[in-house]
PDB file of C-alpha atoms in Angstrom:
ATOM      1  CA  MET A  29       0.000   0.000   0.000  1.00 50.00           C
ATOM      2  CA  THR A  30       1.103   3.610  -0.542  1.00 42.00           C
ATOM      3  CA  PHE A  31       1.566   5.739   2.573  1.00 43.00           C
ATOM      4  CA  SER A  32       0.836   9.397   3.087  1.00 40.00           C
ATOM      5  CA  ARG A  33       3.651  11.692   4.135  1.00 40.00           C
ATOM      6  CA  PRO A  34       3.960  12.208   7.908  1.00 35.00           C
ATOM      7  CA  ARG A  35       2.372  15.323   9.368  1.00 30.00           C
ATOM      8  CA  ARG A  36       5.692  16.879  10.260  1.00 28.00           C
ATOM      9  CA  ARG A  37       9.347  16.529   9.460  1.00 28.00           C
ATOM     10  CA  THR A  38      11.336  15.409  12.463  1.00 35.00           C
ATOM     11  CA  LEU A  39      15.088  15.625  12.792  1.00 42.00           C
ATOM     12  CA  LEU A  40      16.630  12.882  10.669  1.00 43.00           C
ATOM     13  CA  ARG A  41      18.950  11.457  13.294  1.00 45.00           C
ATOM     14  CA  ALA A  42      18.808   9.586  16.557  1.00 41.00           C
ATOM     15  CA  ALA A  43      18.597  11.439  19.838  1.00 38.00           C
ATOM     16  CA  PRO A  44      22.084  11.645  21.363  1.00 35.00           C
ATOM     17  CA  LEU A  45      21.281   9.687  24.491  1.00 34.00           C
ATOM     18  CA  LEU A  46      24.677   8.138  24.899  1.00 35.00           C
ATOM     19  CA  LEU A  47      26.391  11.498  25.109  1.00 33.00           C
ATOM     20  CA  ALA A  48      23.907  13.021  27.503  1.00 34.00           C
ATOM     21  CA  THR A  49      26.232  12.630  30.458  1.00 32.00           C
ATOM     22  CA  CYS A  50      29.397  13.769  28.661  1.00 38.00           C
ATOM     23  CA  ALA A  51      30.762  17.175  29.540  1.00 33.00           C
ATOM     24  CA  LEU A  52      31.498  19.649  26.775  1.00 33.00           C
ATOM     25  CA  THR A  53      35.160  18.865  26.585  1.00 35.00           C
ATOM     26  CA  PRO A  54      37.819  18.230  23.963  1.00 36.00           C
ATOM     27  CA  ALA A  55      38.858  15.122  25.860  1.00 36.00           C
ATOM     28  CA  LEU A  56      36.966  12.827  23.539  1.00 41.00           C
ATOM     29  CA  ALA A  57      38.221   9.650  25.139  1.00 32.00           C
ATOM     30  CA  SER A  58      36.207  10.475  28.275  1.00 31.00           C
ATOM     31  CA  CYS A  59      33.001  10.224  26.207  1.00 33.00           C
ATOM     32  CA  THR A  60      33.831   6.925  24.511  1.00 31.00           C
ATOM     33  CA  HIS A  61      31.282   4.115  24.698  1.00 34.00           C
ATOM     34  CA  ALA A  62      31.608   0.774  22.978  1.00 29.00           C
ATOM     35  CA  SER A  63      28.181   1.217  21.385  1.00 31.00           C
ATOM     36  CA  GLU A  64      29.320   4.441  19.679  1.00 36.00           C
ATOM     37  CA  ARG A  65      32.094   2.653  17.775  1.00 36.00           C
ATOM     38  CA  LEU A  66      31.989   0.539  14.707  1.00 35.00           C
ATOM     39  CA  ASP A  67      33.334  -2.981  14.792  1.00 40.00           C
ATOM     40  CA  ALA A  68      37.097  -3.123  14.435  1.00 35.00           C
ATOM     41  CA  GLU A  69      37.008  -4.333  10.850  1.00 40.00           C
ATOM     42  CA  SER A  70      39.782  -3.475   8.431  1.00 34.00           C
ATOM     43  CA  ASN A  71      37.335  -1.587   6.215  1.00 45.00           C
ATOM     44  CA  ALA A  72      35.220   0.004   8.961  1.00 64.00           C
ATOM     45  CA  VAL A  73      36.963   3.381   9.042  1.00 85.00           C
ATOM     46  CA  PRO A  74      38.353   4.652   5.739  1.00 90.00           C
ATOM     47  CA  GLU A  75      41.559   6.651   5.600  1.00 89.00           C
ATOM     48  CA  VAL A  76      40.895   9.812   3.611  1.00 94.00           C
ATOM     49  CA  ASP A  77      44.021  11.573   2.365  1.00 95.00           C
ATOM     50  CA  LEU A  78      43.475  15.328   2.635  1.00 96.00           C
ATOM     51  CA  SER A  79      47.093  16.259   1.971  1.00 94.00           C
ATOM     52  CA  GLY A  80      46.317  17.420  -1.568  1.00 95.00           C
ATOM     53  CA  ILE A  81      43.936  20.149  -0.376  1.00 98.00           C
ATOM     54  CA  GLU A  82      45.719  23.492  -0.314  1.00 97.00           C
ATOM     55  CA  GLU A  83      44.893  26.887   1.142  1.00 98.00           C
ATOM     56  CA  VAL A  84      43.033  29.210  -1.217  1.00 98.00           C
ATOM     57  CA  PRO A  85      44.160  32.737  -0.218  1.00 98.00           C
ATOM     58  CA  GLU A  86      41.140  34.617  -1.582  1.00 98.00           C
ATOM     59  CA  ILE A  87      38.821  32.326   0.409  1.00 98.00           C
ATOM     60  CA  ALA A  88      41.035  32.333   3.502  1.00 98.00           C
ATOM     61  CA  ASP A  89      40.902  36.138   3.505  1.00 98.00           C
ATOM     62  CA  LEU A  90      37.164  35.943   4.208  1.00 98.00           C
ATOM     63  CA  VAL A  91      37.752  34.444   7.673  1.00 98.00           C
ATOM     64  CA  PRO A  92      37.095  36.910  10.530  1.00 98.00           C
ATOM     65  CA  ALA A  93      40.285  38.382  12.010  1.00 97.00           C
ATOM     66  CA  GLU A  94      39.739  36.865  15.465  1.00 96.00           C
ATOM     67  CA  ILE A  95      39.614  33.321  14.099  1.00 98.00           C
ATOM     68  CA  ARG A  96      42.418  34.010  11.624  1.00 97.00           C
ATOM     69  CA  GLU A  97      44.680  35.194  14.457  1.00 97.00           C
ATOM     70  CA  ARG A  98      43.785  32.156  16.572  1.00 97.00           C
ATOM     71  CA  GLY A  99      44.510  29.892  13.602  1.00 98.00           C
ATOM     72  CA  GLU A 100      41.915  27.297  14.566  1.00 98.00           C
ATOM     73  CA  LEU A 101      38.259  26.502  13.903  1.00 98.00           C
ATOM     74  CA  ILE A 102      36.449  24.997  16.902  1.00 98.00           C
ATOM     75  CA  ASN A 103      33.534  22.664  16.171  1.00 98.00           C
ATOM     76  CA  GLY A 104      30.878  21.200  18.453  1.00 98.00           C
ATOM     77  CA  ALA A 105      29.504  17.773  17.476  1.00 97.00           C
ATOM     78  CA  ALA A 106      27.483  14.958  19.009  1.00 94.00           C
ATOM     79  CA  LEU A 107      29.776  12.011  18.399  1.00 93.00           C
ATOM     80  CA  ASN A 108      27.228   9.212  18.222  1.00 86.00           C
ATOM     81  CA  TYR A 109      26.139   9.248  14.594  1.00 89.00           C
ATOM     82  CA  ALA A 110      28.265   7.026  12.374  1.00 89.00           C
ATOM     83  CA  PRO A 111      29.290   7.627   9.672  1.00 94.00           C
ATOM     84  CA  GLY A 112      28.785  11.369  10.053  1.00 95.00           C
ATOM     85  CA  GLU A 113      30.540  11.894  13.348  1.00 95.00           C
ATOM     86  CA  PHE A 114      31.465   9.359  15.988  1.00 93.00           C
ATOM     87  CA  VAL A 115      34.271   8.252  18.281  1.00 93.00           C
ATOM     88  CA  GLY A 116      37.216   6.314  16.893  1.00 91.00           C
ATOM     89  CA  SER A 117      39.036   3.462  18.582  1.00 88.00           C
ATOM     90  CA  SER A 118      41.585   5.876  20.058  1.00 90.00           C
ATOM     91  CA  GLY A 119      38.964   8.293  21.353  1.00 93.00           C
ATOM     92  CA  GLU A 120      39.284  10.758  18.480  1.00 94.00           C
ATOM     93  CA  ALA A 121      36.423  12.318  16.510  1.00 96.00           C
ATOM     94  CA  ILE A 122      36.014  10.665  13.099  1.00 96.00           C
ATOM     95  CA  GLY A 123      33.437  10.539  10.297  1.00 96.00           C
ATOM     96  CA  TYR A 124      32.689  12.273   7.016  1.00 97.00           C
ATOM     97  CA  ASP A 125      31.664  15.483   8.793  1.00 98.00           C
ATOM     98  CA  ILE A 126      35.005  15.519  10.591  1.00 98.00           C
ATOM     99  CA  ASP A 127      36.865  14.981   7.293  1.00 98.00           C
ATOM    100  CA  ILE A 128      34.834  17.740   5.638  1.00 98.00           C
ATOM    101  CA  LEU A 129      35.695  20.059   8.523  1.00 98.00           C
ATOM    102  CA  ALA A 130      39.396  19.258   8.135  1.00 98.00           C
ATOM    103  CA  ALA A 131      39.155  19.884   4.389  1.00 98.00           C
ATOM    104  CA  ILE A 132      37.473  23.252   5.028  1.00 98.00           C
ATOM    105  CA  GLY A 133      40.268  24.087   7.447  1.00 98.00           C
ATOM    106  CA  ALA A 134      42.867  23.275   4.789  1.00 98.00           C
ATOM    107  CA  VAL A 135      41.198  25.609   2.281  1.00 98.00           C
ATOM    108  CA  LEU A 136      41.045  28.368   4.898  1.00 98.00           C
ATOM    109  CA  GLY A 137      44.588  27.778   6.177  1.00 98.00           C
ATOM    110  CA  LEU A 138      43.330  26.843   9.644  1.00 98.00           C
ATOM    111  CA  THR A 139      43.624  23.844  11.930  1.00 98.00           C
ATOM    112  CA  THR A 140      40.392  22.340  13.239  1.00 98.00           C
ATOM    113  CA  ARG A 141      39.278  20.887  16.547  1.00 98.00           C
ATOM    114  CA  THR A 142      36.077  19.043  17.414  1.00 98.00           C
ATOM    115  CA  GLU A 143      34.706  18.982  20.956  1.00 97.00           C
ATOM    116  CA  ALA A 144      32.197  16.358  22.067  1.00 97.00           C
ATOM    117  CA  ALA A 145      28.818  17.897  22.820  1.00 95.00           C
ATOM    118  CA  VAL A 146      25.233  17.017  23.651  1.00 93.00           C
ATOM    119  CA  PHE A 147      23.370  17.514  20.370  1.00 93.00           C
ATOM    120  CA  ALA A 148      20.686  19.816  21.778  1.00 93.00           C
ATOM    121  CA  GLN A 149      23.333  22.057  23.355  1.00 95.00           C
ATOM    122  CA  ILE A 150      25.393  22.723  20.207  1.00 97.00           C
ATOM    123  CA  ILE A 151      23.292  25.468  18.621  1.00 97.00           C
ATOM    124  CA  PRO A 152      23.030  27.560  21.820  1.00 97.00           C
ATOM    125  CA  ALA A 153      26.819  27.347  22.206  1.00 98.00           C
ATOM    126  CA  VAL A 154      27.750  28.303  18.622  1.00 98.00           C
ATOM    127  CA  GLY A 155      29.310  31.754  18.580  1.00 97.00           C
ATOM    128  CA  ALA A 156      30.522  31.384  22.166  1.00 96.00           C
ATOM    129  CA  THR A 157      31.992  27.968  22.936  1.00 97.00           C
ATOM    130  CA  TYR A 158      32.213  26.895  19.284  1.00 98.00           C
ATOM    131  CA  ASP A 159      32.857  28.734  16.036  1.00 98.00           C
ATOM    132  CA  LEU A 160      30.519  26.347  14.229  1.00 98.00           C
ATOM    133  CA  GLY A 161      28.590  23.131  14.498  1.00 98.00           C
ATOM    134  CA  ILE A 162      28.914  20.424  11.880  1.00 98.00           C
ATOM    135  CA  SER A 163      26.954  17.510  13.284  1.00 95.00           C
ATOM    136  CA  SER A 164      24.405  16.322  10.696  1.00 94.00           C
ATOM    137  CA  PHE A 165      22.003  19.206  11.351  1.00 95.00           C
ATOM    138  CA  THR A 166      18.965  19.153   9.086  1.00 93.00           C
ATOM    139  CA  VAL A 167      18.183  22.609   7.679  1.00 95.00           C
ATOM    140  CA  ASN A 168      14.727  23.667   8.843  1.00 94.00           C
ATOM    141  CA  ALA A 169      12.798  26.884   9.376  1.00 95.00           C
ATOM    142  CA  GLU A 170      13.039  26.767  13.155  1.00 94.00           C
ATOM    143  CA  ARG A 171      16.824  26.554  13.099  1.00 96.00           C
ATOM    144  CA  LEU A 172      17.127  29.265  10.482  1.00 97.00           C
ATOM    145  CA  GLU A 173      15.370  31.644  12.863  1.00 97.00           C
ATOM    146  CA  ALA A 174      18.091  31.079  15.472  1.00 97.00           C
ATOM    147  CA  VAL A 175      21.290  30.591  13.473  1.00 98.00           C
ATOM    148  CA  THR A 176      22.850  30.807  10.025  1.00 98.00           C
ATOM    149  CA  MET A 177      23.209  27.496   8.184  1.00 98.00           C
ATOM    150  CA  VAL A 178      25.492  26.652   5.257  1.00 98.00           C
ATOM    151  CA  SER A 179      24.352  23.661   3.202  1.00 98.00           C
ATOM    152  CA  TYR A 180      26.827  20.917   2.275  1.00 98.00           C
ATOM    153  CA  PHE A 181      24.993  17.557   2.098  1.00 97.00           C
ATOM    154  CA  GLN A 182      21.585  16.005   1.495  1.00 97.00           C
ATOM    155  CA  ALA A 183      20.023  13.155   3.454  1.00 96.00           C
ATOM    156  CA  GLY A 184      16.698  11.409   3.959  1.00 95.00           C
ATOM    157  CA  ILE A 185      15.222   8.010   4.801  1.00 96.00           C
ATOM    158  CA  ALA A 186      16.666   4.981   3.012  1.00 97.00           C
ATOM    159  CA  TYR A 187      16.251   1.215   2.968  1.00 98.00           C
ATOM    160  CA  ALA A 188      18.452  -1.850   2.645  1.00 98.00           C
ATOM    161  CA  VAL A 189      17.705  -5.562   2.398  1.00 98.00           C
ATOM    162  CA  LYS A 190      19.650  -8.791   2.367  1.00 97.00           C
ATOM    163  CA  ALA A 191      21.634  -9.057  -0.874  1.00 97.00           C
ATOM    164  CA  GLY A 192      19.491 -10.399  -3.694  1.00 97.00           C
ATOM    165  CA  ASN A 193      16.303  -9.373  -1.865  1.00 97.00           C
ATOM    166  CA  PRO A 194      15.364 -13.022  -1.203  1.00 96.00           C
ATOM    167  CA  TYR A 195      12.117 -12.058   0.572  1.00 95.00           C
ATOM    168  CA  ASP A 196      10.978  -9.833  -2.332  1.00 97.00           C
ATOM    169  CA  ILE A 197      10.611  -6.777  -0.105  1.00 97.00           C
ATOM    170  CA  HIS A 198       9.243  -3.467  -1.412  1.00 97.00           C
ATOM    171  CA  PRO A 199       9.618  -0.339   0.785  1.00 97.00           C
ATOM    172  CA  GLU A 200       6.194   0.973  -0.253  1.00 95.00           C
ATOM    173  CA  ASP A 201       4.498  -2.218   0.994  1.00 96.00           C
ATOM    174  CA  LEU A 202       5.834  -3.212   4.423  1.00 98.00           C
ATOM    175  CA  CYS A 203       2.627  -4.300   6.135  1.00 98.00           C
ATOM    176  CA  GLY A 204       3.411  -7.509   8.012  1.00 98.00           C
ATOM    177  CA  LYS A 205       7.147  -7.246   7.296  1.00 98.00           C
ATOM    178  CA  ARG A 206       9.989  -7.271   9.834  1.00 98.00           C
ATOM    179  CA  VAL A 207      11.331  -3.713   9.818  1.00 98.00           C
ATOM    180  CA  ALA A 208      14.674  -3.305  11.585  1.00 98.00           C
ATOM    181  CA  LEU A 209      15.629   0.144  12.874  1.00 96.00           C
ATOM    182  CA  GLN A 210      17.280   2.005  15.725  1.00 91.00           C
ATOM    183  CA  VAL A 211      15.188   2.716  18.800  1.00 91.00           C
ATOM    184  CA  GLY A 212      14.377   6.366  19.492  1.00 85.00           C
ATOM    185  CA  THR A 213      14.776   7.538  15.889  1.00 87.00           C
ATOM    186  CA  TYR A 214      12.388   9.229  13.496  1.00 90.00           C
ATOM    187  CA  GLN A 215      12.231   5.929  11.611  1.00 94.00           C
ATOM    188  CA  GLU A 216      10.715   4.268  14.680  1.00 94.00           C
ATOM    189  CA  GLU A 217       8.129   7.041  15.001  1.00 93.00           C
ATOM    190  CA  LEU A 218       7.298   6.848  11.311  1.00 95.00           C
ATOM    191  CA  SER A 219       7.066   3.045  11.385  1.00 97.00           C
ATOM    192  CA  ILE A 220       4.575   3.194  14.242  1.00 97.00           C
ATOM    193  CA  GLU A 221       2.426   5.626  12.229  1.00 97.00           C
ATOM    194  CA  ARG A 222       2.638   3.515   9.090  1.00 97.00           C
ATOM    195  CA  SER A 223       1.932   0.353  11.062  1.00 97.00           C
ATOM    196  CA  GLN A 224      -1.314   1.895  12.259  1.00 97.00           C
ATOM    197  CA  GLU A 225      -2.168   2.761   8.653  1.00 97.00           C
ATOM    198  CA  CYS A 226      -1.755  -0.930   7.833  1.00 98.00           C
ATOM    199  CA  ARG A 227      -4.209  -1.859  10.603  1.00 98.00           C
ATOM    200  CA  ASP A 228      -6.670   0.777   9.422  1.00 98.00           C
ATOM    201  CA  ALA A 229      -6.509  -0.774   5.948  1.00 97.00           C
ATOM    202  CA  GLY A 230      -7.204  -4.237   7.336  1.00 98.00           C
ATOM    203  CA  GLU A 231      -3.648  -5.465   6.777  1.00 98.00           C
ATOM    204  CA  PRO A 232      -1.121  -6.815   9.309  1.00 98.00           C
ATOM    205  CA  PRO A 233       1.001  -4.143  11.038  1.00 98.00           C
ATOM    206  CA  TYR A 234       4.740  -3.783  10.787  1.00 98.00           C
ATOM    207  CA  ASP A 235       6.756  -6.212  12.892  1.00 98.00           C
ATOM    208  CA  ILE A 236       9.057  -3.497  14.250  1.00 98.00           C
ATOM    209  CA  LEU A 237      12.481  -4.747  15.367  1.00 98.00           C
ATOM    210  CA  ALA A 238      13.988  -1.844  17.346  1.00 96.00           C
ATOM    211  CA  TYR A 239      17.676  -2.172  18.212  1.00 94.00           C
ATOM    212  CA  THR A 240      19.945   0.015  20.324  1.00 88.00           C
ATOM    213  CA  SER A 241      22.144   0.777  17.305  1.00 86.00           C
ATOM    214  CA  ASN A 242      21.801   0.935  13.537  1.00 87.00           C
ATOM    215  CA  SER A 243      24.736  -1.451  13.323  1.00 88.00           C
ATOM    216  CA  ASP A 244      22.718  -4.123  15.156  1.00 93.00           C
ATOM    217  CA  ALA A 245      19.703  -3.468  12.933  1.00 94.00           C
ATOM    218  CA  ALA A 246      21.815  -3.836   9.776  1.00 95.00           C
ATOM    219  CA  THR A 247      23.507  -6.985  11.045  1.00 95.00           C
ATOM    220  CA  ASN A 248      20.168  -8.659  11.730  1.00 96.00           C
ATOM    221  CA  VAL A 249      18.835  -7.814   8.274  1.00 97.00           C
ATOM    222  CA  ALA A 250      21.983  -9.211   6.683  1.00 96.00           C
ATOM    223  CA  GLY A 251      21.543 -12.338   8.807  1.00 95.00           C
ATOM    224  CA  GLY A 252      17.909 -12.798   7.845  1.00 96.00           C
ATOM    225  CA  LYS A 253      16.314 -11.928  11.210  1.00 96.00           C
ATOM    226  CA  GLY A 254      14.848  -8.747   9.734  1.00 97.00           C
ATOM    227  CA  ASP A 255      13.337  -8.179   6.316  1.00 98.00           C
ATOM    228  CA  ILE A 256      14.445  -4.583   5.755  1.00 98.00           C
ATOM    229  CA  LEU A 257      16.634  -1.915   7.339  1.00 98.00           C
ATOM    230  CA  MET A 258      15.069   1.534   7.647  1.00 98.00           C
ATOM    231  CA  ALA A 259      17.528   4.312   8.545  1.00 96.00           C
ATOM    232  CA  ASP A 260      18.838   7.745   7.660  1.00 94.00           C
ATOM    233  CA  SER A 261      20.321   7.595   4.162  1.00 96.00           C
ATOM    234  CA  PRO A 262      23.943   8.194   5.321  1.00 95.00           C
ATOM    235  CA  VAL A 263      23.611   5.381   7.846  1.00 93.00           C
ATOM    236  CA  ALA A 264      22.001   2.980   5.374  1.00 95.00           C
ATOM    237  CA  ALA A 265      24.552   3.781   2.654  1.00 94.00           C
ATOM    238  CA  TYR A 266      27.460   3.177   5.013  1.00 92.00           C
ATOM    239  CA  ALA A 267      25.919  -0.060   6.266  1.00 92.00           C
ATOM    240  CA  VAL A 268      25.686  -1.318   2.679  1.00 94.00           C
ATOM    241  CA  ALA A 269      29.225  -0.139   1.855  1.00 90.00           C
ATOM    242  CA  ARG A 270      30.750  -2.003   4.783  1.00 88.00           C
ATOM    243  CA  SER A 271      28.513  -5.096   4.635  1.00 92.00           C
ATOM    244  CA  ARG A 272      30.905  -7.047   2.371  1.00 91.00           C
ATOM    245  CA  GLY A 273      28.126  -7.726  -0.099  1.00 95.00           C
ATOM    246  CA  THR A 274      25.555  -8.993   2.389  1.00 96.00           C
ATOM    247  CA  LEU A 275      23.264  -5.953   2.078  1.00 97.00           C
ATOM    248  CA  GLU A 276      21.942  -3.966  -0.870  1.00 97.00           C
ATOM    249  CA  ALA A 277      20.112  -0.649  -1.100  1.00 97.00           C
ATOM    250  CA  ILE A 278      16.520  -0.718  -2.261  1.00 97.00           C
ATOM    251  CA  GLY A 279      13.928   1.900  -3.174  1.00 95.00           C
ATOM    252  CA  GLU A 280      14.186   5.673  -3.312  1.00 93.00           C
ATOM    253  CA  ILE A 281      15.367   8.073  -0.625  1.00 93.00           C
ATOM    254  CA  GLU A 282      12.330   9.602   1.069  1.00 94.00           C
ATOM    255  CA  GLU A 283      11.929  13.060   2.637  1.00 93.00           C
ATOM    256  CA  SER A 284      15.273  14.256   1.359  1.00 94.00           C
ATOM    257  CA  ALA A 285      16.503  17.369   3.195  1.00 95.00           C
ATOM    258  CA  LEU A 286      19.647  19.475   3.291  1.00 97.00           C
ATOM    259  CA  ASN A 287      22.182  19.272   6.088  1.00 97.00           C
ATOM    260  CA  GLY A 288      23.920  22.468   7.088  1.00 98.00           C
ATOM    261  CA  ILE A 289      26.853  23.780   9.104  1.00 98.00           C
ATOM    262  CA  VAL A 290      25.620  25.979  11.946  1.00 98.00           C
ATOM    263  CA  VAL A 291      27.131  29.462  12.401  1.00 98.00           C
ATOM    264  CA  ALA A 292      26.075  32.309  14.683  1.00 98.00           C
ATOM    265  CA  LYS A 293      23.865  34.928  13.024  1.00 98.00           C
ATOM    266  CA  ASP A 294      26.337  37.682  13.901  1.00 97.00           C
ATOM    267  CA  GLN A 295      29.129  35.938  11.930  1.00 98.00           C
ATOM    268  CA  PRO A 296      28.156  36.497   8.266  1.00 98.00           C
ATOM    269  CA  GLU A 297      31.831  36.678   7.230  1.00 98.00           C
ATOM    270  CA  LEU A 298      32.510  33.225   8.667  1.00 98.00           C
ATOM    271  CA  ALA A 299      29.397  31.829   6.987  1.00 98.00           C
ATOM    272  CA  GLU A 300      30.547  33.177   3.619  1.00 98.00           C
ATOM    273  CA  ALA A 301      34.063  31.794   4.156  1.00 98.00           C
ATOM    274  CA  LEU A 302      32.593  28.349   4.880  1.00 98.00           C
ATOM    275  CA  ARG A 303      30.295  28.547   1.859  1.00 98.00           C
ATOM    276  CA  ALA A 304      33.173  29.486  -0.437  1.00 98.00           C
ATOM    277  CA  ALA A 305      35.390  26.753   1.005  1.00 98.00           C
ATOM    278  CA  LEU A 306      32.650  24.149   0.574  1.00 98.00           C
ATOM    279  CA  GLN A 307      32.010  25.243  -2.997  1.00 98.00           C
ATOM    280  CA  HIS A 308      35.722  24.945  -3.733  1.00 98.00           C
ATOM    281  CA  LEU A 309      35.710  21.399  -2.318  1.00 98.00           C
ATOM    282  CA  ILE A 310      32.651  20.525  -4.431  1.00 98.00           C
ATOM    283  CA  ASP A 311      34.050  22.014  -7.647  1.00 98.00           C
ATOM    284  CA  SER A 312      37.509  20.489  -7.173  1.00 98.00           C
ATOM    285  CA  GLY A 313      36.197  16.954  -6.586  1.00 97.00           C
ATOM    286  CA  HIS A 314      37.523  16.730  -3.031  1.00 98.00           C
ATOM    287  CA  MET A 315      34.030  16.641  -1.523  1.00 98.00           C
ATOM    288  CA  GLU A 316      32.980  13.731  -3.710  1.00 98.00           C
ATOM    289  CA  ARG A 317      36.171  11.864  -2.806  1.00 97.00           C
ATOM    290  CA  ILE A 318      35.560  12.344   0.927  1.00 98.00           C
ATOM    291  CA  LEU A 319      31.927  11.264   0.763  1.00 97.00           C
ATOM    292  CA  ALA A 320      32.679   8.300  -1.514  1.00 95.00           C
ATOM    293  CA  ALA A 321      35.228   7.004   0.983  1.00 94.00           C
ATOM    294  CA  TRP A 322      32.428   6.854   3.536  1.00 94.00           C
ATOM    295  CA  GLY A 323      29.936   5.324   1.067  1.00 91.00           C
ATOM    296  CA  ASN A 324      27.899   8.527   0.909  1.00 94.00           C
ATOM    297  CA  ASP A 325      28.645  10.276  -2.383  1.00 94.00           C
ATOM    298  CA  ALA A 326      24.913   9.984  -3.179  1.00 92.00           C
ATOM    299  CA  GLY A 327      24.466  12.816  -0.678  1.00 95.00           C
ATOM    300  CA  MET A 328      26.525  15.246  -2.789  1.00 96.00           C
ATOM    301  CA  ILE A 329      24.956  18.608  -3.602  1.00 98.00           C
ATOM    302  CA  PRO A 330      26.158  20.817  -6.498  1.00 98.00           C
ATOM    303  CA  THR A 331      25.974  24.133  -4.683  1.00 98.00           C
ATOM    304  CA  ALA A 332      26.681  25.240  -1.114  1.00 98.00           C
ATOM    305  CA  GLU A 333      24.366  28.005   0.049  1.00 98.00           C
ATOM    306  CA  VAL A 334      24.012  30.294   3.056  1.00 98.00           C
ATOM    307  CA  ASN A 335      20.527  29.903   4.572  1.00 98.00           C
ATOM    308  CA  PRO A 336      18.982  27.764   1.816  1.00 98.00           C
ATOM    309  CA  GLN A 337      15.253  27.282   1.801  1.00 93.00           C
ATOM    310  CA  PRO A 338      14.383  24.034   3.667  1.00 89.00           C
TER     311      PRO A 338
END
């Protein structure tokens, strides 16, 4: 059956429960939890060579004098959202957002530093504790009232099934199917709504398999315990990329929305510097290379914008 769109768009990421007790500190190792890491597989964390990215003087000149003199961009991020931003095996911040930040720093001639933060506390702290926030923020009207956002990526809801789709699963018809997802996410909320729509239509509801992590959900789909993985598109794409051929993507990305870097409203010069740096990375092919390494080049956008329409 075909489902109606949900009544509202909710943030396309899990609530950062695991970091809720972590202090806002650069000591990332103190916020490390086993459940925030990927398995220690040889292909789990790609090595992205950023050495070929050089400073672009005319873009670097756009950086506000205070940050230029400091020589460092300080980022706040909730490090529990692989592959965007999470904690590496040595306690360091890793992920495609962290690589993009480093690439921006190279273009601007600045070093970069990411501090672990509670997701809900990043925006209020941007402009004071942090220069910016790159942490898989969806661009929406509410955020644009509070901060400036610079678009750099596009994400939505995506699906994956066991390779070969042996159960003949179709994302638009999941009544009675075993839907694996992460507990506490928008996907769980949406699945509950859609499950009720199945009941209202006289069909069996979803068999919702809610796991503590997307990694567990993906593993159980690959192993045949679940019929389909439902997750944010970056998460689903990365799960497929690192599944060693046991998972495949299926269907179209739903509710696609821009992600943006958060900057304080009183820092228009910094926002423009970030936009120009991002556009340089897009035009030069570096952005595609970074995202492809993390299995997420499908999220590429052609143009970075300051305060794009959501």
